[in-house]
mmCIF file of C-alpha atoms in Angstrom:
data_model
loop_
_atom_site.group_PDB
_atom_site.id
_atom_site.type_symbol
_atom_site.label_atom_id
_atom_site.label_comp_id
_atom_site.label_asym_id
_atom_site.label_seq_id
_atom_site.Cartn_x
_atom_site.Cartn_y
_atom_site.Cartn_z
ATOM 1 C CA MET T 1 -51.098 58.878 45.137
ATOM 2 C CA LYS T 2 -51.077 62.592 45.433
ATOM 3 C CA LYS T 3 -47.264 63.474 45.478
ATOM 4 C CA GLN T 4 -46.016 65.491 48.247
ATOM 5 C CA LEU T 5 -42.303 65.958 47.578
ATOM 6 C CA THR T 6 -40.451 67.891 44.450
ATOM 7 C CA ALA T 7 -39.674 66.372 41.024
ATOM 8 C CA ALA T 8 -36.330 65.448 41.918
ATOM 9 C CA SER T 9 -37.093 63.653 44.939
ATOM 10 C CA LEU T 10 -39.802 61.373 43.643
ATOM 11 C CA LEU T 11 -37.558 59.757 41.172
ATOM 12 C CA ALA T 12 -39.026 56.322 42.434
ATOM 13 C CA GLY T 13 -36.563 53.539 41.043
ATOM 14 C CA ALA T 14 -33.715 55.731 40.292
ATOM 15 C CA ALA T 15 -30.338 53.923 39.641
ATOM 16 C CA LEU T 16 -28.000 57.400 40.372
ATOM 17 C CA LEU T 17 -28.068 59.050 44.042
ATOM 18 C CA ALA T 18 -31.259 61.320 44.078
ATOM 19 C CA THR T 19 -29.568 64.171 46.713
ATOM 20 C CA VAL T 20 -32.080 67.364 47.000
ATOM 21 C CA GLY T 21 -29.910 70.170 48.185
ATOM 22 C CA VAL T 22 -32.011 72.410 50.242
ATOM 23 C CA SER T 23 -30.980 75.833 50.130
ATOM 24 C CA ALA T 24 -29.192 78.134 53.357
ATOM 25 C CA GLY T 25 -31.809 79.411 55.589
ATOM 26 C CA ALA T 26 -31.070 81.674 59.144
ATOM 27 C CA GLY T 27 -30.497 78.864 60.981
ATOM 28 C CA LYS T 28 -26.886 77.501 61.883
ATOM 29 C CA TYR T 29 -27.018 73.856 61.402
ATOM 30 C CA THR T 30 -26.911 71.602 57.990
ATOM 31 C CA ILE T 31 -28.662 68.152 58.419
ATOM 32 C CA GLY T 32 -28.199 65.159 56.415
ATOM 33 C CA ILE T 33 -30.954 62.997 55.767
ATOM 34 C CA SER T 34 -30.865 59.091 54.433
ATOM 35 C CA ASN T 35 -33.836 57.182 53.397
ATOM 36 C CA THR T 36 -33.948 54.058 50.998
ATOM 37 C CA VAL T 37 -37.643 53.846 49.907
ATOM 38 C CA GLN T 38 -39.776 56.162 47.482
ATOM 39 C CA GLY T 39 -43.026 56.209 46.531
ATOM 40 C CA ASN T 40 -44.094 55.109 50.046
ATOM 41 C CA GLY T 41 -46.552 57.122 51.291
ATOM 42 C CA TRP T 42 -45.299 56.860 54.901
ATOM 43 C CA ARG T 43 -41.755 57.807 53.992
ATOM 44 C CA GLU T 44 -43.128 60.713 51.575
ATOM 45 C CA GLU T 45 -44.857 61.823 55.047
ATOM 46 C CA MET T 46 -42.049 61.000 57.131
ATOM 47 C CA ILE T 47 -39.522 63.515 54.338
ATOM 48 C CA CYS T 48 -42.421 65.776 54.629
ATOM 49 C CA ALA T 49 -42.149 65.961 58.145
ATOM 50 C CA MET T 50 -38.262 66.171 58.483
ATOM 51 C CA LYS T 51 -38.580 69.287 56.118
ATOM 52 C CA ALA T 52 -41.445 71.063 58.157
ATOM 53 C CA GLN T 53 -40.116 70.382 61.692
ATOM 54 C CA ALA T 54 -36.086 71.939 60.332
ATOM 55 C CA LEU T 55 -38.002 74.830 59.069
ATOM 56 C CA ALA T 56 -40.262 75.555 61.977
ATOM 57 C CA SER T 57 -36.935 75.021 64.473
ATOM 58 C CA GLY T 58 -35.252 78.089 62.814
ATOM 59 C CA GLU T 59 -32.108 75.916 63.647
ATOM 60 C CA VAL T 60 -31.444 74.738 60.607
ATOM 61 C CA ALA T 61 -29.890 76.469 57.637
ATOM 62 C CA LYS T 62 -29.891 73.976 55.094
ATOM 63 C CA LEU T 63 -30.741 70.191 54.367
ATOM 64 C CA ASN T 64 -28.813 67.873 52.784
ATOM 65 C CA ILE T 65 -31.476 64.677 51.576
ATOM 66 C CA ALA T 66 -30.475 61.137 50.089
ATOM 67 C CA HIS T 67 -33.946 59.708 49.456
ATOM 68 C CA ARG T 68 -33.670 56.945 47.047
ATOM 69 C CA ASN T 69 -34.985 53.364 46.302
ATOM 70 C CA THR T 70 -31.618 51.679 47.097
ATOM 71 C CA ASP T 71 -30.544 48.891 49.731
ATOM 72 C CA ALA T 72 -27.695 48.833 52.539
ATOM 73 C CA ALA T 73 -24.748 49.551 50.186
ATOM 74 C CA GLY T 74 -26.503 52.119 48.646
ATOM 75 C CA GLN T 75 -27.281 53.518 51.815
ATOM 76 C CA LEU T 76 -24.072 53.587 53.414
ATOM 77 C CA GLU T 77 -22.628 55.109 50.229
ATOM 78 C CA ASP T 78 -25.363 57.957 51.428
ATOM 79 C CA ILE T 79 -24.041 57.912 54.373
ATOM 80 C CA ARG T 80 -20.330 58.665 53.699
ATOM 81 C CA ASN T 81 -21.619 61.386 50.972
ATOM 82 C CA LEU T 82 -23.074 63.274 53.611
ATOM 83 C CA ILE T 83 -19.987 62.781 55.780
ATOM 84 C CA SER T 84 -17.661 64.157 53.323
ATOM 85 C CA ALA T 85 -20.630 67.085 53.002
ATOM 86 C CA LYS T 86 -19.871 67.813 56.769
ATOM 87 C CA VAL T 87 -23.275 68.096 57.675
ATOM 88 C CA ASN T 88 -24.068 68.514 61.432
ATOM 89 C CA ALA T 89 -25.924 65.764 62.185
ATOM 90 C CA ILE T 90 -27.465 62.606 60.041
ATOM 91 C CA VAL T 91 -30.999 61.473 60.655
ATOM 92 C CA VAL T 92 -31.687 58.263 58.641
ATOM 93 C CA ASN T 93 -34.097 55.399 58.514
ATOM 94 C CA PRO T 94 -31.988 52.135 58.108
ATOM 95 C CA ALA T 95 -32.741 49.644 55.669
ATOM 96 C CA ASP T 96 -30.531 47.242 57.273
ATOM 97 C CA PRO T 97 -28.678 47.731 60.712
ATOM 98 C CA ALA T 98 -25.635 45.798 60.311
ATOM 99 C CA GLY T 99 -25.429 47.060 56.578
ATOM 100 C CA ILE T 100 -25.005 50.429 57.770
ATOM 101 C CA LYS T 101 -23.324 50.037 61.021
ATOM 102 C CA ALA T 102 -19.729 51.618 59.581
ATOM 103 C CA GLY T 103 -21.180 54.149 58.188
ATOM 104 C CA LEU T 104 -22.603 55.406 61.464
ATOM 105 C CA GLU T 105 -19.616 54.961 63.074
ATOM 106 C CA GLU T 106 -17.488 56.670 61.060
ATOM 107 C CA ALA T 107 -20.377 59.969 61.286
ATOM 108 C CA THR T 108 -19.568 59.970 64.960
ATOM 109 C CA LYS T 109 -15.978 59.609 64.898
ATOM 110 C CA ALA T 110 -16.662 62.758 62.191
ATOM 111 C CA GLY T 111 -18.390 64.406 65.165
ATOM 112 C CA ILE T 112 -21.501 64.434 63.618
ATOM 113 C CA VAL T 113 -24.425 63.543 65.587
ATOM 114 C CA VAL T 114 -26.588 60.167 64.298
ATOM 115 C CA VAL T 115 -30.253 59.893 64.815
ATOM 116 C CA ALA T 116 -32.202 56.744 63.304
ATOM 117 C CA VAL T 117 -36.005 57.235 62.811
ATOM 118 C CA ASP T 118 -38.592 54.526 62.795
ATOM 119 C CA GLN T 119 -36.256 52.060 63.115
ATOM 120 C CA ALA T 120 -33.298 50.445 65.379
ATOM 121 C CA VAL T 121 -29.492 50.672 64.636
ATOM 122 C CA THR T 122 -26.660 48.261 65.911
ATOM 123 C CA GLU T 123 -24.621 51.108 66.148
ATOM 124 C CA PRO T 124 -24.179 51.834 69.891
ATOM 125 C CA SER T 125 -22.721 55.522 69.295
ATOM 126 C CA ALA T 126 -26.490 56.226 67.592
ATOM 127 C CA TYR T 127 -29.820 57.685 68.911
ATOM 128 C CA ILE T 128 -32.872 56.269 67.878
ATOM 129 C CA ILE T 129 -36.369 57.735 67.968
ATOM 130 C CA SER T 130 -38.994 55.293 66.677
ATOM 131 C CA ASN T 131 -42.720 53.896 66.825
ATOM 132 C CA ASN T 132 -42.376 51.265 69.316
ATOM 133 C CA GLN T 133 -42.675 48.729 66.566
ATOM 134 C CA GLU T 134 -43.142 45.418 68.442
ATOM 135 C CA GLU T 135 -46.060 46.745 70.689
ATOM 136 C CA TYR T 136 -47.265 48.159 67.233
ATOM 137 C CA ALA T 137 -47.913 44.762 65.492
ATOM 138 C CA TYR T 138 -48.449 42.993 69.075
ATOM 139 C CA LEU T 139 -51.966 45.446 69.677
ATOM 140 C CA GLY T 140 -52.970 44.757 66.130
ATOM 141 C CA ALA T 141 -52.108 41.375 66.104
ATOM 142 C CA LYS T 142 -54.071 40.536 69.648
ATOM 143 C CA TRP T 143 -56.870 42.800 68.615
ATOM 144 C CA LEU T 144 -57.757 40.842 65.128
ATOM 145 C CA PHE T 145 -57.141 37.422 66.650
ATOM 146 C CA GLN T 146 -59.493 38.144 69.213
ATOM 147 C CA GLN T 147 -62.523 39.119 66.471
ATOM 148 C CA MET T 148 -61.541 36.064 64.961
ATOM 149 C CA GLY T 149 -62.987 34.401 68.180
ATOM 150 C CA GLY T 150 -59.352 32.850 68.731
ATOM 151 C CA LYS T 151 -59.409 30.438 65.783
ATOM 152 C CA GLY T 152 -59.071 30.219 62.076
ATOM 153 C CA GLU T 153 -56.111 31.056 59.114
ATOM 154 C CA VAL T 154 -54.817 34.575 59.127
ATOM 155 C CA PHE T 155 -53.044 35.800 55.764
ATOM 156 C CA TYR T 156 -49.826 37.591 57.337
ATOM 157 C CA MET T 157 -48.336 40.411 54.955
ATOM 158 C CA ARG T 158 -44.906 41.530 56.721
ATOM 159 C CA GLY T 159 -42.773 44.906 55.472
ATOM 160 C CA ALA T 160 -39.543 44.801 53.949
ATOM 161 C CA ALA T 161 -37.609 41.160 54.347
ATOM 162 C CA GLY T 162 -33.808 42.444 56.578
ATOM 163 C CA ALA T 163 -35.658 45.573 57.755
ATOM 164 C CA SER T 164 -35.073 45.986 61.477
ATOM 165 C CA ALA T 165 -38.868 47.489 62.381
ATOM 166 C CA ASP T 166 -40.290 44.374 60.231
ATOM 167 C CA SER T 167 -38.240 42.380 62.047
ATOM 168 C CA ASP T 168 -39.855 43.845 65.512
ATOM 169 C CA ARG T 169 -43.022 43.776 63.825
ATOM 170 C CA ASP T 170 -42.724 39.476 63.387
ATOM 171 C CA LYS T 171 -41.693 39.442 67.376
ATOM 172 C CA GLY T 172 -44.786 41.139 68.262
ATOM 173 C CA PHE T 173 -47.172 39.476 66.061
ATOM 174 C CA LYS T 174 -45.901 36.304 67.238
ATOM 175 C CA LYS T 175 -46.087 36.773 70.611
ATOM 176 C CA ALA T 176 -49.600 37.677 70.236
ATOM 177 C CA LEU T 177 -49.935 34.242 68.224
ATOM 178 C CA ALA T 178 -48.478 32.515 70.680
ATOM 179 C CA GLU T 179 -51.433 33.524 72.868
ATOM 180 C CA PHE T 180 -54.102 32.344 70.461
ATOM 181 C CA PRO T 181 -52.438 28.510 69.694
ATOM 182 C CA ASN T 182 -55.707 27.878 67.784
ATOM 183 C CA VAL T 183 -55.255 30.933 64.618
ATOM 184 C CA LYS T 184 -52.697 29.811 61.921
ATOM 185 C CA VAL T 185 -50.979 31.702 59.495
ATOM 186 C CA ALA T 186 -52.455 30.626 56.025
ATOM 187 C CA GLN T 187 -49.804 32.409 54.493
ATOM 188 C CA GLU T 188 -47.002 34.762 55.055
ATOM 189 C CA VAL T 189 -46.231 37.409 52.725
ATOM 190 C CA PHE T 190 -43.099 40.405 52.144
ATOM 191 C CA THR T 191 -44.946 43.332 50.685
ATOM 192 C CA GLY T 192 -42.057 45.961 50.646
ATOM 193 C CA TRP T 193 -44.302 48.059 51.697
ATOM 194 C CA GLN T 194 -45.164 48.635 48.736
ATOM 195 C CA GLN T 195 -48.819 49.901 47.131
ATOM 196 C CA ASP T 196 -48.963 47.800 44.088
ATOM 197 C CA GLN T 197 -46.916 44.624 45.168
ATOM 198 C CA ALA T 198 -49.046 44.393 48.445
ATOM 199 C CA LYS T 199 -52.538 44.816 46.011
ATOM 200 C CA GLN T 200 -51.250 41.874 43.834
ATOM 201 C CA GLN T 201 -50.172 39.635 46.376
ATOM 202 C CA ILE T 202 -54.047 39.584 47.879
ATOM 203 C CA LEU T 203 -55.519 38.898 44.465
ATOM 204 C CA SER T 204 -53.103 36.381 43.845
ATOM 205 C CA PHE T 205 -54.193 34.476 47.361
ATOM 206 C CA LEU T 206 -57.828 35.361 46.978
ATOM 207 C CA ALA T 207 -57.059 33.324 43.184
ATOM 208 C CA THR T 208 -56.698 30.370 45.083
ATOM 209 C CA GLY T 209 -59.783 29.881 46.973
ATOM 210 C CA THR T 210 -58.018 29.138 50.212
ATOM 211 C CA PRO T 211 -60.088 30.872 52.980
ATOM 212 C CA ILE T 212 -58.895 32.937 55.547
ATOM 213 C CA ASN T 213 -60.124 34.732 58.878
ATOM 214 C CA GLY T 214 -58.692 37.857 58.708
ATOM 215 C CA ILE T 215 -55.567 40.194 57.768
ATOM 216 C CA TRP T 216 -52.607 41.462 59.263
ATOM 217 C CA THR T 217 -51.254 43.844 57.081
ATOM 218 C CA SER T 218 -47.920 45.993 58.401
ATOM 219 C CA GLY T 219 -49.261 49.470 56.955
ATOM 220 C CA ILE T 220 -50.055 48.319 53.353
ATOM 221 C CA ASP T 221 -54.166 48.498 54.325
ATOM 222 C CA ASN T 222 -56.620 50.449 52.197
ATOM 223 C CA VAL T 223 -55.328 48.583 48.997
ATOM 224 C CA ILE T 224 -55.668 45.217 50.573
ATOM 225 C CA VAL T 225 -59.629 46.725 51.414
ATOM 226 C CA ASP T 226 -59.898 47.728 47.848
ATOM 227 C CA ALA T 227 -59.269 43.920 46.511
ATOM 228 C CA LEU T 228 -61.342 42.176 48.831
ATOM 229 C CA VAL T 229 -64.539 45.080 47.444
ATOM 230 C CA GLU T 230 -63.212 44.865 44.041
ATOM 231 C CA GLN T 231 -63.288 40.505 44.219
ATOM 232 C CA GLN T 232 -66.364 40.528 45.863
ATOM 233 C CA ALA T 233 -64.295 38.569 48.565
ATOM 234 C CA PRO T 234 -65.439 37.987 52.142
ATOM 235 C CA MET T 235 -65.003 40.652 54.354
ATOM 236 C CA VAL T 236 -62.882 39.323 57.338
ATOM 237 C CA PRO T 237 -61.000 41.625 59.633
ATOM 238 C CA VAL T 238 -58.198 43.691 58.407
ATOM 239 C CA VAL T 239 -55.598 45.392 60.790
ATOM 240 C CA GLY T 240 -53.687 48.613 59.141
ATOM 241 C CA ALA T 241 -52.288 51.149 60.056
ATOM 242 C CA ASP T 242 -53.324 54.993 60.930
ATOM 243 C CA ASN T 243 -53.013 56.031 57.036
ATOM 244 C CA ALA T 244 -55.668 58.210 55.896
ATOM 245 C CA GLY T 245 -57.378 55.999 53.234
ATOM 246 C CA PHE T 246 -57.463 53.043 55.421
ATOM 247 C CA VAL T 247 -59.268 55.171 58.489
ATOM 248 C CA GLY T 248 -62.060 56.461 56.070
ATOM 249 C CA GLN T 249 -62.606 52.913 55.312
ATOM 250 C CA LEU T 250 -62.834 51.996 58.531
ATOM 251 C CA SER T 251 -65.646 54.245 58.534
ATOM 252 C CA SER T 252 -67.175 53.561 54.956
ATOM 253 C CA VAL T 253 -66.837 50.649 54.030
ATOM 254 C CA LYS T 254 -70.037 48.351 54.439
ATOM 255 C CA GLY T 255 -69.259 45.132 56.285
ATOM 256 C CA LEU T 256 -65.389 46.196 57.311
ATOM 257 C CA VAL T 257 -64.619 45.414 60.754
ATOM 258 C CA GLY T 258 -60.940 46.056 61.675
ATOM 259 C CA ALA T 259 -58.098 48.165 63.463
ATOM 260 C CA ALA T 260 -55.729 51.084 62.466
ATOM 261 C CA VAL T 261 -52.680 51.061 64.833
ATOM 262 C CA THR T 262 -50.967 54.585 64.827
ATOM 263 C CA ASN T 263 -47.167 54.611 63.416
ATOM 264 C CA PRO T 264 -46.951 58.347 62.215
ATOM 265 C CA GLY T 265 -44.472 58.942 59.468
ATOM 266 C CA SER T 266 -44.216 62.392 61.478
ATOM 267 C CA ILE T 267 -41.593 60.490 63.380
ATOM 268 C CA GLY T 268 -39.149 61.803 61.007
ATOM 269 C CA GLY T 269 -40.244 65.423 61.924
ATOM 270 C CA ALA T 270 -39.521 64.186 65.670
ATOM 271 C CA GLY T 271 -35.914 62.992 64.432
ATOM 272 C CA ILE T 272 -34.944 66.525 63.262
ATOM 273 C CA THR T 273 -35.807 67.939 66.804
ATOM 274 C CA LEU T 274 -33.708 65.393 68.448
ATOM 275 C CA ALA T 275 -31.193 65.973 66.483
ATOM 276 C CA LEU T 276 -31.554 69.658 67.252
ATOM 277 C CA GLN T 277 -31.271 68.960 71.110
ATOM 278 C CA ILE T 278 -28.500 66.886 71.257
ATOM 279 C CA LEU T 279 -26.512 69.349 68.922
ATOM 280 C CA ASP T 280 -27.416 72.231 71.673
ATOM 281 C CA GLY T 281 -26.297 70.267 74.374
ATOM 282 C CA LYS T 282 -29.593 68.530 75.278
ATOM 283 C CA LYS T 283 -28.622 64.783 75.008
ATOM 284 C CA PRO T 284 -31.828 62.475 76.275
ATOM 285 C CA ALA T 285 -31.664 60.581 79.395
ATOM 286 C CA GLN T 286 -31.762 57.083 77.283
ATOM 287 C CA GLN T 287 -30.045 56.249 73.720
ATOM 288 C CA THR T 288 -33.679 55.218 72.390
ATOM 289 C CA VAL T 289 -36.893 56.778 72.849
ATOM 290 C CA LEU T 290 -39.875 54.647 72.050
ATOM 291 C CA VAL T 291 -43.307 56.396 70.767
ATOM 292 C CA GLN T 292 -46.450 54.135 72.129
ATOM 293 C CA PRO T 293 -49.139 53.283 69.381
ATOM 294 C CA GLN T 294 -53.039 53.341 69.855
ATOM 295 C CA LEU T 295 -55.477 51.085 68.060
ATOM 296 C CA TRP T 296 -58.361 52.274 67.112
ATOM 297 C CA GLU T 297 -61.160 50.131 66.108
ATOM 298 C CA ASN T 298 -64.213 50.131 64.507
ATOM 299 C CA ALA T 299 -65.868 47.232 66.185
ATOM 300 C CA THR T 300 -67.523 49.270 69.323
ATOM 301 C CA GLU T 301 -69.484 52.720 69.227
ATOM 302 C CA GLU T 302 -66.235 54.175 71.357
ATOM 303 C CA GLY T 303 -64.113 52.907 68.592
ATOM 304 C CA LYS T 304 -66.153 54.809 65.762
ATOM 305 C CA ALA T 305 -66.303 57.972 67.436
ATOM 306 C CA LYS T 306 -62.504 57.886 67.787
ATOM 307 C CA LEU T 307 -62.361 57.164 64.126
ATOM 308 C CA LYS T 308 -64.677 59.330 63.160
ATOM 309 C CA SER T 309 -62.627 62.228 64.967
ATOM 310 C CA VAL T 310 -58.963 61.491 63.046
ATOM 311 C CA VAL T 311 -60.477 60.955 59.586
ATOM 312 C CA ASP T 312 -58.711 63.247 56.981
ATOM 313 C CA PRO T 313 -59.896 62.978 53.473
ATOM 314 C CA SER T 314 -57.663 65.980 52.751
ATOM 315 C CA LEU T 315 -54.723 64.157 53.181
ATOM 316 C CA SER T 316 -52.903 61.194 50.533
ATOM 317 C CA PRO T 317 -54.632 58.158 51.409
ATOM 318 C CA GLU T 318 -51.447 56.765 51.990
ATOM 319 C CA TRP T 319 -49.871 59.295 54.658
ATOM 320 C CA PRO T 320 -50.930 58.358 58.400
ATOM 321 C CA VAL T 321 -53.157 60.879 60.098
ATOM 322 C CA SER T 322 -51.222 60.834 62.812
ATOM 323 C CA ILE T 323 -49.433 64.467 61.134
ATOM 324 C CA SER T 324 -47.853 65.473 64.467
ATOM 325 C CA ILE T 325 -46.579 64.269 67.814
ATOM 326 C CA PRO T 326 -47.049 65.740 70.729
ATOM 327 C CA ASP T 327 -43.808 67.506 72.191
ATOM 328 C CA TRP T 328 -41.831 66.531 69.088
ATOM 329 C CA THR T 329 -43.097 68.284 66.293
ATOM 330 C CA THR T 330 -43.878 71.811 66.147
ATOM 331 C CA TYR T 331 -44.975 72.273 62.477
ATOM 332 C CA THR T 332 -48.612 73.037 61.503
ATOM 333 C CA LYS T 333 -50.356 70.659 58.855
ATOM 334 C CA GLU T 334 -50.192 73.052 56.490
ATOM 335 C CA GLN T 335 -46.377 73.538 56.461
ATOM 336 C CA ILE T 336 -46.607 69.261 56.554
ATOM 337 C CA VAL T 337 -48.627 69.694 53.313
ATOM 338 C CA ALA T 338 -46.531 71.693 52.041
ATOM 339 C CA CYS T 339 -43.732 69.525 52.574
ATOM 340 C CA LYS T 340 -40.845 72.832 52.569
ATOM 341 C CA GLY T 341 -37.384 72.852 54.252
ATOM 342 C CA PRO T 342 -35.580 76.255 55.100
ATOM 343 C CA GLY T 343 -34.678 77.854 51.765
ATOM 344 C CA GLU T 344 -37.680 76.249 49.802
#
């Protein structure tokens, strides 16, 4: 994958906190960012969207970014470090809502605005802006089961165990599954939203010779198609996200029938916008804002035309092609790809 972040922020698997300080600009706010997954294209786009939106807003003097592979305990430590740094707001992609609840409560009591992106949190004082994860899974799973003719075996490739986005997607997947009683789950795995892990899981499954009729993925998709091609396995319908690599495959891989459900990493930029609105005294009417997904498929001529209009081979294969969100992000494509924040 083409790396878009600075070398300091790409120490995947680092045992110690990798905090990236972005030097002061002309703005008035310092924004803290906490993320717990590195080496994942979606998360990298999210961080770049945060940087780009902070820069484009003109309101952010500095970003304090804690971006490393860690668990809820590590993220709680990161959040407390951001509180000690006296940031004005914290934008967080939560590893586990229960595990970081205390830290988010402490931040609010310290007068810090807390915004969770991508996934929900249980701390009632926090604001949430997220892609609608339950609907994401439901749209894709329903379409997949219809393509399977309402029967057969599906390989169910989830995200990270314990993550609220995964739990919400599981609800959506099972909602669709309940509508198709003749569709069964052949095997369920957790990919951790990691490309290498997911590819090994599909290769191991294919090696068993167990027949399947469809594959649902939680956004780790292009490597799954790669595995089917490499193993010359039956090209069953595949559902993934709007990642550039997968969107391209839907228009180029012979025999592939599939659908991409939008789940923009640019939600990170939207989180910066929401935090700034709240800091400026413009609180939203509701505590939670959901961005509704779309499904782009290649089984119809209309769907093929839509895919053709959004394909973007210039992006990293793991980056969603939805690099902006109307009404929430104001940066340019050049700014998000540059991945530069205030002062960089």
